[in-house]
PDB file of C-alpha atoms in Angstrom:
ATOM      1  CA  MET A   1     -38.709   1.930 -17.198  1.00 41.00           C
ATOM      2  CA  SER A   2     -36.054  -0.227 -18.739  1.00 43.00           C
ATOM      3  CA  GLU A   3     -33.962   0.778 -21.703  1.00 43.00           C
ATOM      4  CA  PRO A   4     -35.163  -0.625 -25.021  1.00 45.00           C
ATOM      5  CA  ARG A   5     -32.630  -3.031 -26.518  1.00 42.00           C
ATOM      6  CA  GLY A   6     -30.151  -1.550 -28.928  1.00 52.00           C
ATOM      7  CA  ARG A   7     -31.072   2.051 -28.172  1.00 83.00           C
ATOM      8  CA  SER A   8     -28.527   4.589 -27.085  1.00 95.00           C
ATOM      9  CA  PRO A   9     -29.562   7.048 -24.382  1.00 97.00           C
ATOM     10  CA  ILE A  10     -30.156  10.747 -24.693  1.00 98.00           C
ATOM     11  CA  VAL A  11     -27.398  12.457 -22.700  1.00 98.00           C
ATOM     12  CA  VAL A  12     -28.092  15.779 -21.007  1.00 98.00           C
ATOM     13  CA  GLY A  13     -25.554  17.994 -19.269  1.00 96.00           C
ATOM     14  CA  ILE A  14     -26.633  19.439 -15.908  1.00 96.00           C
ATOM     15  CA  ASP A  15     -24.909  22.180 -13.917  1.00 93.00           C
ATOM     16  CA  GLY A  16     -27.786  23.466 -11.810  1.00 92.00           C
ATOM     17  CA  SER A  17     -28.437  26.544 -13.960  1.00 90.00           C
ATOM     18  CA  GLU A  18     -31.909  27.334 -15.257  1.00 92.00           C
ATOM     19  CA  ASN A  19     -30.612  26.714 -18.791  1.00 91.00           C
ATOM     20  CA  SER A  20     -29.507  23.204 -17.858  1.00 93.00           C
ATOM     21  CA  LYS A  21     -32.884  22.529 -16.219  1.00 95.00           C
ATOM     22  CA  ASP A  22     -34.574  23.576 -19.457  1.00 95.00           C
ATOM     23  CA  ALA A  23     -32.243  21.198 -21.311  1.00 96.00           C
ATOM     24  CA  LEU A  24     -33.181  18.409 -18.894  1.00 97.00           C
ATOM     25  CA  ARG A  25     -36.888  19.123 -19.400  1.00 96.00           C
ATOM     26  CA  TRP A  26     -36.487  19.064 -23.188  1.00 96.00           C
ATOM     27  CA  ALA A  27     -34.370  15.897 -23.114  1.00 97.00           C
ATOM     28  CA  ALA A  28     -36.889  14.098 -20.884  1.00 97.00           C
ATOM     29  CA  GLN A  29     -39.729  14.983 -23.254  1.00 96.00           C
ATOM     30  CA  GLN A  30     -37.681  13.750 -26.214  1.00 97.00           C
ATOM     31  CA  ALA A  31     -36.786  10.525 -24.390  1.00 97.00           C
ATOM     32  CA  GLU A  32     -40.455   9.923 -23.682  1.00 95.00           C
ATOM     33  CA  LEU A  33     -41.424  10.607 -27.308  1.00 96.00           C
ATOM     34  CA  THR A  34     -38.731   8.280 -28.661  1.00 95.00           C
ATOM     35  CA  ASP A  35     -39.099   5.604 -25.982  1.00 95.00           C
ATOM     36  CA  THR A  36     -35.473   5.785 -24.920  1.00 96.00           C
ATOM     37  CA  THR A  37     -33.602   6.427 -21.705  1.00 97.00           C
ATOM     38  CA  LEU A  38     -32.017   9.540 -20.341  1.00 97.00           C
ATOM     39  CA  SER A  39     -28.501   9.886 -18.967  1.00 98.00           C
ATOM     40  CA  ALA A  40     -28.203  13.016 -16.789  1.00 98.00           C
ATOM     41  CA  VAL A  41     -24.544  14.023 -16.441  1.00 97.00           C
ATOM     42  CA  VAL A  42     -22.971  16.410 -13.948  1.00 96.00           C
ATOM     43  CA  ALA A  43     -19.267  17.061 -14.439  1.00 94.00           C
ATOM     44  CA  TRP A  44     -17.318  18.333 -11.474  1.00 91.00           C
ATOM     45  CA  GLN A  45     -13.724  19.287 -10.929  1.00 87.00           C
ATOM     46  CA  VAL A  46     -11.535  20.506  -8.133  1.00 80.00           C
ATOM     47  CA  PRO A  47     -10.565  24.130  -8.805  1.00 71.00           C
ATOM     48  CA  VAL A  48      -6.940  25.024  -9.482  1.00 65.00           C
ATOM     49  CA  SER A  49      -6.858  26.853  -6.138  1.00 57.00           C
ATOM     50  CA  PHE A  50      -7.856  23.724  -4.184  1.00 52.00           C
ATOM     51  CA  GLY A  51      -6.407  23.594  -0.687  1.00 51.00           C
ATOM     52  CA  THR A  52      -6.080  27.326  -0.349  1.00 50.00           C
ATOM     53  CA  VAL A  53      -8.256  29.904   1.298  1.00 49.00           C
ATOM     54  CA  TRP A  54     -10.038  31.908  -1.312  1.00 48.00           C
ATOM     55  CA  GLN A  55     -10.721  35.492  -0.316  1.00 48.00           C
ATOM     56  CA  MET A  56     -13.990  36.714  -1.767  1.00 47.00           C
ATOM     57  CA  PRO A  57     -14.185  40.391  -2.698  1.00 49.00           C
ATOM     58  CA  ALA A  58     -14.755  42.656   0.305  1.00 49.00           C
ATOM     59  CA  THR A  59     -18.370  43.217  -0.743  1.00 47.00           C
ATOM     60  CA  TYR A  60     -19.120  39.612   0.241  1.00 46.00           C
ATOM     61  CA  GLY A  61     -17.261  39.862   3.538  1.00 49.00           C
ATOM     62  CA  LYS A  62     -15.990  36.300   4.000  1.00 53.00           C
ATOM     63  CA  SER A  63     -13.371  33.766   2.981  1.00 55.00           C
ATOM     64  CA  HIS A  64     -13.971  30.213   1.851  1.00 57.00           C
ATOM     65  CA  ASP A  65     -11.580  27.387   2.698  1.00 59.00           C
ATOM     66  CA  LEU A  66     -11.782  25.223  -0.416  1.00 60.00           C
ATOM     67  CA  SER A  67     -10.136  22.306   1.396  1.00 66.00           C
ATOM     68  CA  GLN A  68     -13.398  21.927   3.339  1.00 71.00           C
ATOM     69  CA  VAL A  69     -15.548  21.551   0.223  1.00 77.00           C
ATOM     70  CA  ASP A  70     -16.772  18.092  -0.790  1.00 86.00           C
ATOM     71  CA  PHE A  71     -16.937  18.589  -4.565  1.00 87.00           C
ATOM     72  CA  PRO A  72     -18.486  15.205  -5.457  1.00 91.00           C
ATOM     73  CA  ALA A  73     -21.163  15.624  -2.760  1.00 92.00           C
ATOM     74  CA  ASP A  74     -21.970  19.112  -4.032  1.00 91.00           C
ATOM     75  CA  ALA A  75     -22.221  17.754  -7.576  1.00 93.00           C
ATOM     76  CA  ARG A  76     -24.581  15.002  -6.355  1.00 95.00           C
ATOM     77  CA  LYS A  77     -26.772  17.619  -4.620  1.00 95.00           C
ATOM     78  CA  THR A  78     -26.892  19.668  -7.831  1.00 94.00           C
ATOM     79  CA  LEU A  79     -27.892  16.624  -9.869  1.00 96.00           C
ATOM     80  CA  ASP A  80     -30.478  15.353  -7.384  1.00 96.00           C
ATOM     81  CA  ALA A  81     -32.038  18.807  -6.987  1.00 96.00           C
ATOM     82  CA  ALA A  82     -32.327  19.318 -10.772  1.00 96.00           C
ATOM     83  CA  LEU A  83     -33.833  15.877 -11.318  1.00 97.00           C
ATOM     84  CA  GLU A  84     -36.351  16.374  -8.495  1.00 97.00           C
ATOM     85  CA  GLU A  85     -37.331  19.882  -9.604  1.00 97.00           C
ATOM     86  CA  VAL A  86     -37.710  19.065 -13.297  1.00 97.00           C
ATOM     87  CA  LEU A  87     -38.826  15.425 -13.348  1.00 96.00           C
ATOM     88  CA  GLY A  88     -40.364  14.958  -9.911  1.00 94.00           C
ATOM     89  CA  ALA A  89     -40.231  11.894  -7.712  1.00 90.00           C
ATOM     90  CA  ASN A  90     -41.593   9.529 -10.405  1.00 91.00           C
ATOM     91  CA  PRO A  91     -40.129  10.442 -13.825  1.00 92.00           C
ATOM     92  CA  GLN A  92     -41.969   9.273 -16.932  1.00 91.00           C
ATOM     93  CA  VAL A  93     -38.647   8.096 -18.401  1.00 95.00           C
ATOM     94  CA  SER A  94     -35.814   5.960 -17.129  1.00 96.00           C
ATOM     95  CA  VAL A  95     -33.017   8.226 -15.897  1.00 97.00           C
ATOM     96  CA  THR A  96     -29.436   7.235 -15.160  1.00 97.00           C
ATOM     97  CA  PRO A  97     -27.726   9.931 -13.068  1.00 96.00           C
ATOM     98  CA  GLN A  98     -23.974  10.221 -13.649  1.00 96.00           C
ATOM     99  CA  LEU A  99     -21.338  12.167 -11.724  1.00 96.00           C
ATOM    100  CA  VAL A 100     -18.097  12.468 -13.657  1.00 96.00           C
ATOM    101  CA  SER A 101     -14.876  14.116 -12.549  1.00 95.00           C
ATOM    102  CA  GLY A 102     -13.587  16.519 -15.186  1.00 94.00           C
ATOM    103  CA  HIS A 103     -14.317  19.656 -17.139  1.00 92.00           C
ATOM    104  CA  PRO A 104     -17.864  19.598 -18.583  1.00 93.00           C
ATOM    105  CA  ALA A 105     -16.888  19.926 -22.262  1.00 94.00           C
ATOM    106  CA  PRO A 106     -14.658  16.826 -22.537  1.00 95.00           C
ATOM    107  CA  VAL A 107     -16.923  14.866 -20.170  1.00 96.00           C
ATOM    108  CA  LEU A 108     -19.951  15.509 -22.394  1.00 97.00           C
ATOM    109  CA  ILE A 109     -17.964  14.827 -25.579  1.00 97.00           C
ATOM    110  CA  GLU A 110     -16.947  11.443 -24.151  1.00 97.00           C
ATOM    111  CA  ALA A 111     -20.562  10.703 -23.149  1.00 97.00           C
ATOM    112  CA  SER A 112     -21.694  11.586 -26.690  1.00 97.00           C
ATOM    113  CA  ARG A 113     -19.745   8.598 -28.056  1.00 97.00           C
ATOM    114  CA  HIS A 114     -22.441   6.286 -26.700  1.00 95.00           C
ATOM    115  CA  ALA A 115     -25.446   8.577 -27.088  1.00 97.00           C
ATOM    116  CA  ALA A 116     -28.246   8.945 -29.595  1.00 97.00           C
ATOM    117  CA  LEU A 117     -28.398  12.665 -28.811  1.00 98.00           C
ATOM    118  CA  LEU A 118     -26.599  15.176 -26.588  1.00 98.00           C
ATOM    119  CA  VAL A 119     -28.666  17.978 -25.042  1.00 97.00           C
ATOM    120  CA  VAL A 120     -27.143  21.038 -23.377  1.00 95.00           C
ATOM    121  CA  GLY A 121     -28.342  24.429 -22.231  1.00 91.00           C
ATOM    122  CA  ARG A 122     -27.248  27.446 -24.199  1.00 85.00           C
ATOM    123  CA  SER A 123     -25.034  28.629 -21.353  1.00 71.00           C
ATOM    124  CA  GLY A 124     -24.617  27.589 -17.758  1.00 53.00           C
ATOM    125  CA  LEU A 125     -23.150  28.725 -14.499  1.00 49.00           C
ATOM    126  CA  GLY A 126     -19.759  29.493 -15.995  1.00 49.00           C
ATOM    127  CA  GLY A 127     -21.055  31.447 -18.978  1.00 46.00           C
ATOM    128  CA  PHE A 128     -20.855  35.167 -19.542  1.00 47.00           C
ATOM    129  CA  ALA A 129     -24.209  36.906 -19.522  1.00 47.00           C
ATOM    130  CA  GLY A 130     -25.507  37.750 -22.975  1.00 47.00           C
ATOM    131  CA  MET A 131     -23.463  35.177 -24.893  1.00 46.00           C
ATOM    132  CA  LEU A 132     -25.285  33.658 -27.831  1.00 45.00           C
ATOM    133  CA  ILE A 133     -23.965  30.228 -26.849  1.00 50.00           C
ATOM    134  CA  GLY A 134     -21.741  29.154 -23.969  1.00 60.00           C
ATOM    135  CA  SER A 135     -18.247  27.731 -24.353  1.00 83.00           C
ATOM    136  CA  VAL A 136     -19.289  24.225 -23.263  1.00 89.00           C
ATOM    137  CA  SER A 137     -22.256  24.268 -25.659  1.00 90.00           C
ATOM    138  CA  GLN A 138     -20.016  25.488 -28.482  1.00 89.00           C
ATOM    139  CA  HIS A 139     -17.455  22.780 -27.766  1.00 90.00           C
ATOM    140  CA  CYS A 140     -20.169  20.122 -27.784  1.00 94.00           C
ATOM    141  CA  VAL A 141     -21.653  21.363 -31.052  1.00 93.00           C
ATOM    142  CA  SER A 142     -18.205  21.298 -32.641  1.00 94.00           C
ATOM    143  CA  HIS A 143     -16.910  17.976 -31.293  1.00 95.00           C
ATOM    144  CA  ALA A 144     -19.740  15.640 -30.233  1.00 96.00           C
ATOM    145  CA  ALA A 145     -19.970  12.194 -31.772  1.00 97.00           C
ATOM    146  CA  CYS A 146     -23.773  12.456 -32.066  1.00 97.00           C
ATOM    147  CA  PRO A 147     -26.327  15.143 -32.898  1.00 97.00           C
ATOM    148  CA  VAL A 148     -26.479  18.009 -30.369  1.00 97.00           C
ATOM    149  CA  VAL A 149     -29.475  20.072 -29.293  1.00 96.00           C
ATOM    150  CA  VAL A 150     -28.769  23.393 -27.605  1.00 94.00           C
ATOM    151  CA  VAL A 151     -31.808  24.472 -25.616  1.00 93.00           C
ATOM    152  CA  HIS A 152     -32.377  28.191 -25.269  1.00 85.00           C
ATOM    153  CA  ARG A 153     -34.148  29.501 -22.208  1.00 74.00           C
ATOM    154  CA  THR A 154     -37.704  30.591 -22.916  1.00 65.00           C
ATOM    155  CA  ALA A 155     -39.444  33.591 -21.361  1.00 54.00           C
ATOM    156  CA  GLU A 156     -42.531  31.477 -20.670  1.00 56.00           C
ATOM    157  CA  PRO A 157     -42.706  29.481 -17.437  1.00 51.00           C
ATOM    158  CA  HIS A 158     -42.931  25.705 -17.950  1.00 49.00           C
TER     159      HIS A 158
END
C-alpha cells in the first residue's frame, strides 16, 4: 500500500518484547482503520562496556565478548522477527521498518515530530517487572510531539 498524501505515519517502537509486539499489533490495526502507514522503529545502541569481555554471573557459566556483537544486525533481526510474527508475510498496511542508532526514548521522541501517533508498549526488555509504565513509555508520554498510546499487555492471546 502507498501512503495517502498529506498523512503522517503511525510510529511504533519495537524492542522484541511481548509488550512491543502488542503495541505493533495495535498500531497496525489503527493504521488499517485510519488508512495510514506504519513506521516500525527499533533503536539500538552500543553498550558503555563495548569492546570489553563481559563476565556473566557464575550461574550462567560463560563470558560474552561484546566486540564480536553486530548490534545493527541484531536490531534488524529483532525488527524483522517482530514484523513477521505480528503482521505476517503480507501485512494489510504499508510498513516502513527503521533502524536508528540511539537510546529508544530520544529516538522515539524525534520520530514523533513527524508522526500522527506514537505507539509504545507499557514496558519492554529494559523495564523492571511490575512497573506500571516503563521509563521509555513515560518519557514518550511526557515529551512526544504527537499523541501517544501506551499498550498494556492483555492476558488473552491474540
